[in-house]
Each structure stands twice: as C-alpha cells, then as structure tokens.
mmCIF file of C-alpha atoms and ligand atoms in Angstrom:
data_model
loop_
_atom_site.group_PDB
_atom_site.id
_atom_site.type_symbol
_atom_site.label_atom_id
_atom_site.label_comp_id
_atom_site.label_asym_id
_atom_site.label_seq_id
_atom_site.Cartn_x
_atom_site.Cartn_y
_atom_site.Cartn_z
ATOM 1 C CA MET A 1 -40.966 6.335 -15.672
ATOM 2 C CA ASP A 2 -39.749 7.222 -12.194
ATOM 3 C CA LEU A 3 -36.065 7.587 -11.400
ATOM 4 C CA ALA A 4 -34.686 6.334 -8.084
ATOM 5 C CA ARG A 5 -35.237 8.781 -5.222
ATOM 6 C CA ARG A 6 -31.568 8.523 -4.193
ATOM 7 C CA LEU A 7 -30.703 10.704 -7.182
ATOM 8 C CA ASP A 8 -32.745 13.538 -5.643
ATOM 9 C CA LYS A 9 -30.188 13.704 -2.824
ATOM 10 C CA ILE A 10 -27.318 14.714 -5.052
ATOM 11 C CA PRO A 11 -26.657 17.858 -7.099
ATOM 12 C CA PRO A 12 -25.250 17.726 -10.635
ATOM 13 C CA TYR A 13 -21.467 17.154 -10.369
ATOM 14 C CA LEU A 14 -19.787 20.535 -9.831
ATOM 15 C CA PHE A 15 -17.502 20.364 -12.856
ATOM 16 C CA VAL A 16 -20.215 19.119 -15.178
ATOM 17 C CA GLU A 17 -22.097 22.357 -14.416
ATOM 18 C CA ILE A 18 -19.007 24.509 -14.848
ATOM 19 C CA ASN A 19 -18.160 22.851 -18.159
ATOM 20 C CA ARG A 20 -21.739 23.376 -19.313
ATOM 21 C CA LYS A 21 -21.515 27.125 -18.617
ATOM 22 C CA ILE A 22 -18.159 27.390 -20.399
ATOM 23 C CA ALA A 23 -19.544 25.432 -23.392
ATOM 24 C CA GLU A 24 -22.540 27.814 -23.586
ATOM 25 C CA ARG A 25 -20.190 30.806 -23.810
ATOM 26 C CA LYS A 26 -17.983 29.103 -26.369
ATOM 27 C CA ALA A 27 -21.041 28.284 -28.490
ATOM 28 C CA LYS A 28 -21.748 32.037 -28.609
ATOM 29 C CA GLY A 29 -18.244 32.585 -29.990
ATOM 30 C CA GLU A 30 -16.636 33.742 -26.724
ATOM 31 C CA ASP A 31 -13.058 32.666 -26.013
ATOM 32 C CA VAL A 32 -13.200 31.583 -22.373
ATOM 33 C CA ILE A 33 -9.947 30.895 -20.504
ATOM 34 C CA SER A 34 -10.559 28.274 -17.852
ATOM 35 C CA PHE A 35 -8.699 28.178 -14.564
ATOM 36 C CA ALA A 36 -11.578 26.050 -13.302
ATOM 37 C CA ILE A 37 -10.466 22.442 -13.613
ATOM 38 C CA GLY A 38 -7.324 20.655 -12.428
ATOM 39 C CA ASP A 39 -6.368 18.556 -15.432
ATOM 40 C CA PRO A 40 -2.690 18.444 -16.508
ATOM 41 C CA ASP A 41 -2.176 20.210 -19.839
ATOM 42 C CA MET A 42 1.194 18.531 -20.414
ATOM 43 C CA PRO A 43 1.145 15.135 -22.148
ATOM 44 C CA THR A 44 1.769 11.745 -20.564
ATOM 45 C CA PRO A 45 5.552 11.124 -20.800
ATOM 46 C CA GLY A 46 6.547 9.382 -24.072
ATOM 47 C CA HIS A 47 8.013 6.197 -22.569
ATOM 48 C CA ILE A 48 4.676 5.519 -20.807
ATOM 49 C CA ILE A 49 2.757 5.948 -24.067
ATOM 50 C CA ASP A 50 5.259 3.665 -25.836
ATOM 51 C CA GLY A 51 4.565 0.973 -23.214
ATOM 52 C CA LEU A 52 0.835 1.486 -23.670
ATOM 53 C CA CYS A 53 1.076 1.156 -27.479
ATOM 54 C CA ARG A 54 3.139 -2.024 -27.256
ATOM 55 C CA ALA A 55 0.652 -3.511 -24.783
ATOM 56 C CA ALA A 56 -2.332 -2.466 -26.902
ATOM 57 C CA ARG A 57 -0.924 -4.455 -29.853
ATOM 58 C CA ASP A 58 -0.590 -7.645 -27.786
ATOM 59 C CA PRO A 59 -3.748 -9.785 -28.162
ATOM 60 C CA ALA A 60 -3.226 -11.103 -24.615
ATOM 61 C CA ASN A 61 -4.402 -7.664 -23.490
ATOM 62 C CA HIS A 62 -7.543 -7.658 -25.641
ATOM 63 C CA ARG A 63 -9.446 -9.985 -23.327
ATOM 64 C CA TYR A 64 -11.045 -9.248 -19.955
ATOM 65 C CA PRO A 65 -8.388 -7.915 -17.619
ATOM 66 C CA GLU A 66 -7.340 -9.657 -14.422
ATOM 67 C CA THR A 67 -10.086 -8.385 -12.134
ATOM 68 C CA TYR A 68 -7.870 -7.720 -9.137
ATOM 69 C CA GLY A 69 -5.154 -5.957 -11.090
ATOM 70 C CA MET A 70 -2.055 -7.562 -12.608
ATOM 71 C CA PRO A 71 0.375 -8.945 -10.000
ATOM 72 C CA ASP A 72 3.179 -6.933 -11.653
ATOM 73 C CA LEU A 73 1.178 -3.747 -11.176
ATOM 74 C CA CYS A 74 0.493 -4.542 -7.496
ATOM 75 C CA LYS A 75 4.214 -5.149 -7.061
ATOM 76 C CA ALA A 76 5.090 -1.895 -8.872
ATOM 77 C CA ILE A 77 2.731 0.029 -6.573
ATOM 78 C CA ALA A 78 4.161 -1.647 -3.445
ATOM 79 C CA ASP A 79 7.742 -0.950 -4.617
ATOM 80 C CA TRP A 80 6.883 2.679 -5.399
ATOM 81 C CA TYR A 81 5.433 3.157 -1.896
ATOM 82 C CA GLN A 82 8.521 1.580 -0.356
ATOM 83 C CA HIS A 83 10.868 3.731 -2.370
ATOM 84 C CA ARG A 84 8.933 6.996 -2.127
ATOM 85 C CA PHE A 85 7.611 6.868 1.453
ATOM 86 C CA GLY A 86 9.432 3.983 3.144
ATOM 87 C CA VAL A 87 6.028 2.282 3.567
ATOM 88 C CA THR A 88 5.975 -1.523 3.244
ATOM 89 C CA LEU A 89 2.858 -3.003 1.624
ATOM 90 C CA ASP A 90 1.935 -6.616 1.026
ATOM 91 C CA TRP A 91 0.111 -7.461 -2.177
ATOM 92 C CA PRO A 92 -1.968 -10.547 -2.967
ATOM 93 C CA PRO A 93 -2.662 -12.896 -1.294
ATOM 94 C CA THR A 94 -2.500 -10.368 1.601
ATOM 95 C CA ALA A 95 -4.408 -7.483 0.122
ATOM 96 C CA GLU A 96 -2.816 -4.158 0.966
ATOM 97 C CA VAL A 97 -2.739 -2.881 -2.622
ATOM 98 C CA LEU A 98 -5.698 -2.535 -4.993
ATOM 99 C CA PRO A 99 -5.484 -0.904 -8.453
ATOM 100 C CA LEU A 100 -8.483 1.283 -9.337
ATOM 101 C CA ILE A 101 -10.088 2.794 -12.445
ATOM 102 C CA GLY A 102 -8.856 6.176 -11.229
ATOM 103 C CA SER A 103 -8.987 7.044 -7.540
ATOM 104 C CA LYS A 104 -12.440 8.674 -7.921
ATOM 105 C CA GLU A 105 -13.896 5.231 -8.608
ATOM 106 C CA GLY A 106 -12.465 3.807 -5.379
ATOM 107 C CA ILE A 107 -13.400 6.857 -3.312
ATOM 108 C CA GLY A 108 -17.009 6.668 -4.496
ATOM 109 C CA HIS A 109 -17.281 2.939 -3.836
ATOM 110 C CA MET A 110 -15.581 3.060 -0.430
ATOM 111 C CA SER A 111 -18.544 4.817 1.179
ATOM 112 C CA PHE A 112 -20.732 1.843 0.223
ATOM 113 C CA CYS A 113 -18.273 -0.516 1.909
ATOM 114 C CA MET A 114 -18.192 1.390 5.197
ATOM 115 C CA LEU A 115 -21.604 3.023 5.652
ATOM 116 C CA ASP A 116 -24.995 1.563 6.395
ATOM 117 C CA PRO A 117 -28.005 3.894 6.147
ATOM 118 C CA GLY A 118 -27.839 6.481 8.943
ATOM 119 C CA ASP A 119 -24.120 5.977 9.663
ATOM 120 C CA ILE A 120 -21.980 9.085 9.989
ATOM 121 C CA ALA A 121 -19.062 10.092 7.773
ATOM 122 C CA LEU A 122 -16.667 12.865 8.843
ATOM 123 C CA VAL A 123 -16.100 14.955 5.733
ATOM 124 C CA PRO A 124 -13.826 17.987 5.233
ATOM 125 C CA ASP A 125 -15.523 21.280 4.344
ATOM 126 C CA PRO A 126 -14.429 22.514 1.837
ATOM 127 C CA GLY A 127 -13.620 19.217 0.165
ATOM 128 C CA TYR A 128 -13.537 17.173 -3.039
ATOM 129 C CA PRO A 129 -17.272 16.641 -3.672
ATOM 130 C CA VAL A 130 -17.110 12.827 -4.056
ATOM 131 C CA TYR A 131 -16.681 12.257 -0.274
ATOM 132 C CA SER A 132 -20.041 13.844 0.541
ATOM 133 C CA VAL A 133 -21.924 12.699 -2.554
ATOM 134 C CA SER A 134 -20.938 9.036 -2.096
ATOM 135 C CA THR A 135 -21.909 9.277 1.589
ATOM 136 C CA LEU A 136 -25.375 10.467 0.588
ATOM 137 C CA LEU A 137 -25.751 7.823 -2.125
ATOM 138 C CA ALA A 138 -24.846 5.122 0.413
ATOM 139 C CA GLY A 139 -27.555 6.480 2.738
ATOM 140 C CA GLY A 140 -25.037 7.845 5.246
ATOM 141 C CA GLU A 141 -25.104 11.155 7.097
ATOM 142 C CA ILE A 142 -22.420 13.792 6.879
ATOM 143 C CA HIS A 143 -20.737 15.592 9.755
ATOM 144 C CA TYR A 144 -18.658 18.330 8.182
ATOM 145 C CA MET A 145 -15.231 19.160 9.601
ATOM 146 C CA PRO A 146 -14.581 22.844 8.747
ATOM 147 C CA LEU A 147 -11.149 23.551 7.269
ATOM 148 C CA LEU A 148 -10.353 27.048 8.485
ATOM 149 C CA GLU A 149 -7.477 29.298 7.523
ATOM 150 C CA ARG A 150 -6.601 29.912 11.171
ATOM 151 C CA ASN A 151 -5.994 26.151 11.604
ATOM 152 C CA GLY A 152 -3.892 25.868 8.445
ATOM 153 C CA PHE A 153 -6.930 24.300 6.738
ATOM 154 C CA LEU A 154 -6.569 21.168 8.903
ATOM 155 C CA PRO A 155 -9.688 19.835 10.659
ATOM 156 C CA ASP A 156 -9.721 20.555 14.395
ATOM 157 C CA LEU A 157 -10.454 17.051 15.725
ATOM 158 C CA ASP A 158 -10.966 18.401 19.270
ATOM 159 C CA THR A 159 -14.105 20.261 18.146
ATOM 160 C CA ILE A 160 -15.881 17.135 16.852
ATOM 161 C CA PRO A 161 -18.697 16.513 19.363
ATOM 162 C CA LEU A 162 -18.217 13.352 21.450
ATOM 163 C CA ASP A 163 -21.507 11.739 20.363
ATOM 164 C CA ILE A 164 -20.574 12.286 16.693
ATOM 165 C CA ALA A 165 -17.057 10.879 17.175
ATOM 166 C CA LYS A 166 -18.518 7.797 18.881
ATOM 167 C CA LYS A 167 -21.013 7.211 16.062
ATOM 168 C CA ALA A 168 -18.765 8.048 13.087
ATOM 169 C CA LYS A 169 -17.693 5.120 10.895
ATOM 170 C CA ILE A 170 -15.349 6.832 8.457
ATOM 171 C CA MET A 171 -13.230 9.992 8.165
ATOM 172 C CA TRP A 172 -12.060 11.592 4.905
ATOM 173 C CA ILE A 173 -8.907 13.691 4.759
ATOM 174 C CA CYS A 174 -6.885 14.980 1.796
ATOM 175 C CA TYR A 175 -3.333 16.428 1.838
ATOM 176 C CA PRO A 176 -1.880 18.138 -0.145
ATOM 177 C CA ASN A 177 -5.388 19.499 -0.107
ATOM 178 C CA ASN A 178 -7.854 20.160 -2.851
ATOM 179 C CA PRO A 179 -9.181 22.870 -2.866
ATOM 180 C CA THR A 180 -7.206 24.882 -0.274
ATOM 181 C CA GLY A 181 -3.650 23.919 -1.327
ATOM 182 C CA ALA A 182 -2.791 23.262 2.348
ATOM 183 C CA VAL A 183 -0.301 20.567 3.361
ATOM 184 C CA ALA A 184 -0.188 18.378 6.476
ATOM 185 C CA GLY A 185 2.790 17.233 8.555
ATOM 186 C CA LEU A 186 3.285 13.756 9.986
ATOM 187 C CA ASP A 187 2.213 15.099 13.404
ATOM 188 C CA PHE A 188 -1.276 15.745 12.000
ATOM 189 C CA PHE A 189 -1.491 12.218 10.573
ATOM 190 C CA GLU A 190 -0.390 10.831 13.964
ATOM 191 C CA LYS A 191 -3.198 12.770 15.627
ATOM 192 C CA VAL A 192 -5.690 11.337 13.129
ATOM 193 C CA VAL A 193 -4.471 7.785 13.849
ATOM 194 C CA SER A 194 -4.917 8.177 17.597
ATOM 195 C CA PHE A 195 -8.377 9.783 17.146
ATOM 196 C CA ALA A 196 -9.396 6.936 14.819
ATOM 197 C CA CYS A 197 -8.113 4.282 17.274
ATOM 198 C CA LYS A 198 -9.929 5.914 20.180
ATOM 199 C CA TYR A 199 -13.314 6.002 18.433
ATOM 200 C CA GLY A 200 -13.031 3.018 16.044
ATOM 201 C CA ILE A 201 -13.178 5.148 12.892
ATOM 202 C CA ALA A 202 -11.850 4.065 9.476
ATOM 203 C CA VAL A 203 -9.657 6.718 7.862
ATOM 204 C CA CYS A 204 -9.502 7.365 4.114
ATOM 205 C CA HIS A 205 -6.656 9.639 3.112
ATOM 206 C CA ASP A 206 -7.013 10.911 -0.447
ATOM 207 C CA ALA A 207 -3.537 11.803 -1.696
ATOM 208 C CA PRO A 208 -3.383 12.337 -5.464
ATOM 209 C CA TYR A 209 -1.187 15.457 -5.215
ATOM 210 C CA THR A 210 1.852 14.199 -3.259
ATOM 211 C CA GLU A 211 4.071 14.389 -6.354
ATOM 212 C CA VAL A 212 2.969 17.825 -7.585
ATOM 213 C CA THR A 213 5.172 19.914 -5.331
ATOM 214 C CA PHE A 214 7.171 23.127 -5.259
ATOM 215 C CA ASP A 215 10.185 24.617 -3.482
ATOM 216 C CA ASN A 216 11.597 21.099 -2.779
ATOM 217 C CA TYR A 217 8.680 20.256 -0.493
ATOM 218 C CA ARG A 218 8.163 16.470 -0.007
ATOM 219 C CA PRO A 219 4.717 15.517 1.360
ATOM 220 C CA HIS A 220 4.292 12.528 3.662
ATOM 221 C CA SER A 221 2.014 9.556 3.125
ATOM 222 C CA PHE A 222 -0.629 9.011 5.813
ATOM 223 C CA LEU A 223 0.684 5.438 6.032
ATOM 224 C CA GLU A 224 3.997 6.731 7.393
ATOM 225 C CA ALA A 225 2.236 7.512 10.676
ATOM 226 C CA PRO A 226 2.714 4.617 13.151
ATOM 227 C CA GLY A 227 -0.450 2.495 13.325
ATOM 228 C CA ALA A 228 -2.001 4.071 10.196
ATOM 229 C CA LYS A 229 -2.390 0.715 8.449
ATOM 230 C CA GLU A 230 -4.467 -0.550 11.378
ATOM 231 C CA VAL A 231 -7.028 2.227 10.908
ATOM 232 C CA GLY A 232 -7.029 3.285 7.308
ATOM 233 C CA ILE A 233 -6.163 3.380 3.662
ATOM 234 C CA GLU A 234 -4.715 5.896 1.254
ATOM 235 C CA PHE A 235 -6.033 6.628 -2.220
ATOM 236 C CA HIS A 236 -3.444 7.556 -4.802
ATOM 237 C CA SER A 237 -3.520 8.146 -8.492
ATOM 238 C CA LEU A 238 -1.352 8.224 -11.579
ATOM 239 C CA SER A 239 -3.550 11.031 -12.933
ATOM 240 C CA LYS A 240 -1.635 14.004 -11.574
ATOM 241 C CA THR A 241 1.752 12.360 -10.914
ATOM 242 C CA TYR A 242 2.263 11.233 -14.516
ATOM 243 C CA ASN A 243 -0.210 13.456 -16.441
ATOM 244 C CA MET A 244 -2.467 10.435 -16.923
ATOM 245 C CA THR A 245 -5.959 11.737 -16.120
ATOM 246 C CA GLY A 246 -7.280 10.469 -19.456
ATOM 247 C CA TRP A 247 -6.149 6.889 -18.922
ATOM 248 C CA ARG A 248 -7.998 6.356 -15.634
ATOM 249 C CA ILE A 249 -5.793 4.490 -13.232
ATOM 250 C CA GLY A 250 -5.168 4.844 -9.511
ATOM 251 C CA MET A 251 -4.870 2.734 -6.393
ATOM 252 C CA ALA A 252 -5.959 2.179 -2.804
ATOM 253 C CA VAL A 253 -3.345 0.940 -0.321
ATOM 254 C CA GLY A 254 -3.247 0.132 3.372
ATOM 255 C CA ASN A 255 -5.636 -1.661 5.728
ATOM 256 C CA SER A 256 -6.310 -5.114 4.290
ATOM 257 C CA ARG A 257 -9.887 -5.400 5.606
ATOM 258 C CA MET A 258 -10.844 -2.141 3.918
ATOM 259 C CA ILE A 259 -8.989 -3.052 0.714
ATOM 260 C CA ASP A 260 -10.659 -6.458 0.677
ATOM 261 C CA ALA A 261 -14.092 -4.884 1.168
ATOM 262 C CA LEU A 262 -13.463 -2.432 -1.671
ATOM 263 C CA PHE A 263 -12.395 -5.264 -3.978
ATOM 264 C CA ARG A 264 -15.460 -7.352 -3.054
ATOM 265 C CA PHE A 265 -17.724 -4.387 -3.815
ATOM 266 C CA LYS A 266 -16.150 -3.179 -7.035
ATOM 267 C CA SER A 267 -15.479 -6.616 -8.541
ATOM 268 C CA ASN A 268 -19.243 -7.120 -8.552
ATOM 269 C CA LEU A 269 -19.668 -3.910 -10.568
ATOM 270 C CA ASP A 270 -16.675 -3.555 -12.877
ATOM 271 C CA SER A 271 -14.394 -5.989 -14.650
ATOM 272 C CA GLY A 272 -11.045 -4.416 -13.920
ATOM 273 C CA ILE A 273 -8.744 -1.948 -15.626
ATOM 274 C CA PRO A 274 -7.861 -2.466 -19.322
ATOM 275 C CA GLN A 275 -4.564 -4.349 -19.201
ATOM 276 C CA ALA A 276 -2.744 -2.089 -21.656
ATOM 277 C CA ILE A 277 -3.397 0.750 -19.206
ATOM 278 C CA GLN A 278 -2.168 -1.368 -16.296
ATOM 279 C CA ILE A 279 1.016 -2.009 -18.265
ATOM 280 C CA ALA A 280 1.385 1.728 -18.947
ATOM 281 C CA ALA A 281 1.034 2.283 -15.186
ATOM 282 C CA ILE A 282 3.811 -0.259 -14.489
ATOM 283 C CA GLU A 283 6.000 1.640 -16.962
ATOM 284 C CA ALA A 284 5.132 4.917 -15.185
ATOM 285 C CA LEU A 285 5.870 3.645 -11.671
ATOM 286 C CA THR A 286 9.038 1.720 -12.510
ATOM 287 C CA GLY A 287 10.475 3.801 -15.378
ATOM 288 C CA LYS A 288 12.440 7.045 -15.317
ATOM 289 C CA GLN A 289 10.955 9.721 -13.079
ATOM 290 C CA ASP A 290 12.860 12.773 -14.314
ATOM 291 C CA GLU A 291 9.904 14.398 -16.110
ATOM 292 C CA ILE A 292 8.123 14.958 -12.784
ATOM 293 C CA ALA A 293 10.691 17.536 -11.647
ATOM 294 C CA VAL A 294 10.692 19.297 -15.030
ATOM 295 C CA ARG A 295 6.902 19.454 -15.019
ATOM 296 C CA ASN A 296 6.798 20.694 -11.423
ATOM 297 C CA SER A 297 9.183 23.534 -12.201
ATOM 298 C CA GLU A 298 6.823 24.627 -15.024
ATOM 299 C CA TYR A 299 3.903 24.535 -12.592
ATOM 300 C CA GLN A 300 5.925 26.463 -10.034
ATOM 301 C CA LYS A 301 6.493 29.315 -12.520
ATOM 302 C CA ARG A 302 2.763 29.429 -13.230
ATOM 303 C CA ARG A 303 1.948 29.290 -9.521
ATOM 304 C CA ASP A 304 4.134 32.325 -8.908
ATOM 305 C CA LYS A 305 2.659 34.299 -11.817
ATOM 306 C CA LEU A 306 -0.889 33.551 -10.712
ATOM 307 C CA VAL A 307 -0.303 34.283 -7.031
ATOM 308 C CA ASN A 308 1.320 37.612 -7.936
ATOM 309 C CA VAL A 309 -1.497 38.726 -10.214
ATOM 310 C CA LEU A 310 -4.203 37.695 -7.740
ATOM 311 C CA GLN A 311 -2.495 39.700 -5.018
ATOM 312 C CA GLU A 312 -2.246 42.622 -7.430
ATOM 313 C CA ILE A 313 -5.998 42.595 -8.072
ATOM 314 C CA GLY A 314 -6.693 42.621 -4.350
ATOM 315 C CA LEU A 315 -7.195 38.972 -3.341
ATOM 316 C CA GLU A 316 -5.546 37.383 -0.305
ATOM 317 C CA VAL A 317 -3.527 34.358 -1.327
ATOM 318 C CA THR A 318 -1.072 31.980 0.327
ATOM 319 C CA ARG A 319 1.521 30.490 -2.030
ATOM 320 C CA PRO A 320 0.778 26.716 -2.018
ATOM 321 C CA ARG A 321 3.660 24.240 -1.623
ATOM 322 C CA ALA A 322 1.891 21.457 -3.523
ATOM 323 C CA GLY A 323 -1.025 20.659 -5.830
ATOM 324 C CA PHE A 324 -2.599 22.496 -8.751
ATOM 325 C CA TYR A 325 -4.690 24.990 -6.902
ATOM 326 C CA ILE A 326 -4.610 28.566 -5.692
ATOM 327 C CA TRP A 327 -7.233 29.198 -3.020
ATOM 328 C CA ALA A 328 -7.871 32.933 -3.060
ATOM 329 C CA LYS A 329 -9.882 34.969 -0.573
ATOM 330 C CA ILE A 330 -12.216 37.400 -2.328
ATOM 331 C CA PRO A 331 -12.988 40.936 -1.127
ATOM 332 C CA ASP A 332 -15.823 41.598 1.352
ATOM 333 C CA GLY A 333 -19.151 42.318 -0.269
ATOM 334 C CA TYR A 334 -18.873 39.451 -2.752
ATOM 335 C CA THR A 335 -20.131 35.902 -2.614
ATOM 336 C CA SER A 336 -17.904 33.392 -4.376
ATOM 337 C CA VAL A 337 -20.633 32.815 -6.968
ATOM 338 C CA LYS A 338 -20.966 36.567 -7.647
ATOM 339 C CA TYR A 339 -17.203 37.008 -7.985
ATOM 340 C CA THR A 340 -16.970 33.990 -10.296
ATOM 341 C CA ALA A 341 -19.837 35.282 -12.451
ATOM 342 C CA GLU A 342 -18.208 38.736 -12.748
ATOM 343 C CA LEU A 343 -14.918 37.203 -13.840
ATOM 344 C CA LEU A 344 -16.732 35.239 -16.524
ATOM 345 C CA ASP A 345 -18.884 38.176 -17.655
ATOM 346 C CA LYS A 346 -16.230 40.882 -17.671
ATOM 347 C CA VAL A 347 -13.055 39.109 -18.782
ATOM 348 C CA ALA A 348 -14.213 35.636 -19.922
ATOM 349 C CA VAL A 349 -12.148 33.857 -17.261
ATOM 350 C CA ALA A 350 -13.659 30.776 -15.576
ATOM 351 C CA VAL A 351 -12.752 29.842 -11.986
ATOM 352 C CA THR A 352 -14.615 27.749 -9.411
ATOM 353 C CA PRO A 353 -16.587 29.335 -6.547
ATOM 354 C CA GLY A 354 -15.468 28.158 -3.102
ATOM 355 C CA ILE A 355 -19.052 27.419 -2.059
ATOM 356 C CA GLY A 356 -19.015 24.549 -4.593
ATOM 357 C CA TYR A 357 -16.709 22.684 -2.183
ATOM 358 C CA GLY A 358 -18.819 23.292 0.917
ATOM 359 C CA LYS A 359 -20.150 26.016 3.223
ATOM 360 C CA SER A 360 -16.710 26.872 4.617
ATOM 361 C CA GLY A 361 -15.487 27.469 1.067
ATOM 362 C CA GLU A 362 -17.623 30.621 0.862
ATOM 363 C CA GLY A 363 -15.474 33.731 0.541
ATOM 364 C CA TYR A 364 -12.920 31.967 -1.669
ATOM 365 C CA ILE A 365 -12.389 31.056 -5.297
ATOM 366 C CA ARG A 366 -10.189 28.245 -6.622
ATOM 367 C CA LEU A 367 -7.905 28.597 -9.625
ATOM 368 C CA SER A 368 -5.953 25.804 -11.280
ATOM 369 C CA ILE A 369 -2.550 26.142 -12.967
ATOM 370 C CA THR A 370 -3.118 23.500 -15.646
ATOM 371 C CA GLN A 371 -3.590 25.620 -18.779
ATOM 372 C CA PRO A 372 -0.930 25.608 -21.521
ATOM 373 C CA ASP A 373 1.457 28.577 -21.201
ATOM 374 C CA ASP A 374 -0.052 30.739 -23.971
ATOM 375 C CA ARG A 375 -3.599 30.339 -22.597
ATOM 376 C CA PHE A 376 -2.330 30.736 -19.052
ATOM 377 C CA ASP A 377 -0.571 34.008 -19.890
ATOM 378 C CA GLU A 378 -3.649 35.299 -21.706
ATOM 379 C CA GLY A 379 -5.670 34.463 -18.573
ATOM 380 C CA ILE A 380 -3.170 36.415 -16.468
ATOM 381 C CA ARG A 381 -3.537 39.450 -18.791
ATOM 382 C CA ARG A 382 -7.316 39.260 -18.491
ATOM 383 C CA LEU A 383 -7.187 39.041 -14.696
ATOM 384 C CA LEU A 384 -5.108 42.218 -14.658
ATOM 385 C CA THR A 385 -7.724 44.061 -16.714
ATOM 386 C CA PHE A 386 -10.451 42.771 -14.366
ATOM 387 C CA LYS A 387 -9.177 45.117 -11.669
ATOM 388 C CA LYS A 388 -9.738 48.141 -13.944
ATOM 389 C CA ARG A 389 -13.189 46.994 -15.057
ATOM 390 C CA ARG A 390 -14.574 46.431 -11.570
HETATM 391 C C1 PLP B 1 -8.708 15.441 -4.192
HETATM 392 C C2 PLP B 1 -8.948 14.570 -5.374
HETATM 393 N N1 PLP B 1 -9.146 13.279 -5.182
HETATM 394 C C3 PLP B 1 -9.361 12.443 -6.210
HETATM 395 C C4 PLP B 1 -9.388 12.912 -7.502
HETATM 396 C C5 PLP B 1 -9.675 11.933 -8.616
HETATM 397 O O1 PLP B 1 -8.565 11.622 -9.369
HETATM 398 P P1 PLP B 1 -8.539 10.401 -10.382
HETATM 399 O O2 PLP B 1 -9.879 9.755 -10.362
HETATM 400 O O3 PLP B 1 -8.217 10.983 -11.704
HETATM 401 O O4 PLP B 1 -7.489 9.470 -9.871
HETATM 402 C C6 PLP B 1 -9.204 14.257 -7.761
HETATM 403 C C7 PLP B 1 -9.274 14.787 -9.122
HETATM 404 O O5 PLP B 1 -9.290 15.940 -9.419
HETATM 405 C C8 PLP B 1 -8.958 15.122 -6.661
HETATM 406 O O6 PLP B 1 -8.747 16.420 -6.820
#
C-alpha cells in the first residue's frame, strides 16, 4: 500500500522521538531523569476529580456529548475570561467561545480553516511544533519569525518582508512562550493587532501558560489589546492551569468568524468532548482557585534550583517569570543535539535540544520543571556531576 504523500512533509513528533529514546534507555535498566517534557507532575485538584466522578456516574453523560460544548461550559469560560482578564466574550448563538479536546487539537485544525495550498503562515522560530506541522499538512508555506534573545524573544514585525506580510494569511504567537520562557507586554499585543489590521492577517495567540507564573507576575491576554477580537483568537487550556493534561480539554476564544470556521471544521471530524470532562472543566473554572498559587510556589522553588545549577555548570540562563521551561544557552563548540546527547550519555538526564523547535533554537536546550521533587532533586545532583565529567 502507499501512504499519503502529505505525511512525507512532516517529521515524527518531537516528543514521540524523545520518549522513544528515553524508553530505550529504561529498557536497558538505566534510570533516566527527564527534564524533557512539560507535563504537570502534581495531580488534578481533588474537587475537580470529585466533579468528574459524579458526572461519570450520571447516565446522561454516557451518550454522545453536545458537539459544540455544553452551554454551561461556554458560560464558565466566558466568565473566567471576564474575571481573569476583563475580556467580555459572547457564547452561542454568537460564537466567541469554543471548547476543544485540548488546545493542540484546535491549533492543528485552525491551519486547515485559514490556509489554502500555497498560502503563507507566519510562525515563530523557535516555536511549539504544531504551528509549522499543521501549516505543512494544510499545504501552506511557512515564513519563520526568528525569536532572538536581543529582542526579548519577541518577533520583530518590522523585519517581515513587505511581500510576505501582504501574502500572509495567519500569524502564530505564544506568550508566556514555549520554549524560551519569554513574556510579552500589552504593547507587543497592540503592535500585533495593528500589523494584522494593516495586512489583513488572522492572529492566533496560543496562551496555555498564563496561569503558571512566578514572582507575582500576571500575564495579559492577547484579547485585552484594543481591536484584538477583530483580528484574532486565543487558544487556552486547562492542561497546565489545573494540572489536567490527561483529561484533554481546552478552548479557543475571540473572533467569531474564526471560531465558527474552527467549529465547522472540527465538528465534521470529532464528536465533541466527553461530557464528564466538560463538567470537570466547569468545576475547575468556577470552583476554588487556591491550589494554583500553592502549585506555582512549588514550581518557583524548582525554577530557582534549576536556574542556579545550570548557571553553576556554565550555561547562560534568564530566570523565567512564567511557564514550565528554562531556556539555557549552551557553551560554544556544542550543537544542542550534541549537548543533549552528552547529558543523556554521561548522567542519564534527558532534556530537549533547541533545534527541535526551529533553526533559531540552535545553541539552546530546554528543561522543564515538572518532575516530582525527589526525581527533580536527583536530576539537579546529576547535572552538578556533569560539570566534572565533561
Ligand atoms: C505552547 C503550547 N501550546 C499548546 C500546547 C497543548 O496543550 P493542550 O493540548 O494540552 O491543551 C502545549 C503543550 O505542551 C504548549 O506547550
């Protein structure tokens, strides 16, 4: 049989490869500590799980879910946006809120809603791989926007060539940023809105990390920028905010034409989010929020430990104010793949090479702070010995 040629355009998903390498080592009896993947180690808060269990026992939730998303969930999302960001969103019949099976699902499908073959997408480099992969699968072309340290890892919109800006259909941005840990102010979002208005570009802001923050930092929503709803949408997720990666639930909010297009596309492919999980999400968004601060202070301690040890072993690191990730500059003479391989070989510590997120990620490695404390501390000890073994 022949597989579709479109699959030739895409590499294996970065983390599938990394997990495969870690599994190989583990199969040989090696105890690998992984700083590679950003997946909360702390459990989903108990009251959310209680809501999920109650809903799972109710036969009304055993049938096909409401395809759009339950009205109560749309309302909970709109209320959360109002309360958290001061952003007002309408929900059905005016579609400014759409629940998703995790934000990755919506991000991947959005490219198919916006791009015809040959259309250009503006994609951050380095960036979460799904922006570029979904562009390629939809037949689009990528214009990378380098995220450079000297620009605070924000794209420099003034350097996008005029012919590209005129042809581009969609722009991806992500703050707090994965993988660099950078944050963006409202002034940057305002600049993006005026650029998008000028050239007729649809903006997709991917924002799953706004609630994982340190040092009392409070990130903005893209939709707080005046006019943002006219040009774009924001993807959000319960994965990182409420330690719910395993349950798969997120949302897209903002421009109603884009939201409507995404719903039209995905409702032809999936049949909605299991209702018990939607009910758990309502519990998460409307219930007590105190565990977020407790969790963030745990992450902050880990962030500080990891930044300190990386600096001690000779890497250049900026202390991030949000997100799970430390973006560390490796010494000259190494590629990110070589440095990553040495860490795995010499001290059985897995991290991700910056090149995996794009060409401008070369020279960096990314480490996540989502290992349980005992494993995390063991990883820290191993990193310290790495310096001596080099
Ligand atoms: C930048 C970014 N966007 C989106 C996602 C997807 O999150 P989810 O599909 O769990 O909502 C991730 C997950 O790691 C991410 O880092």
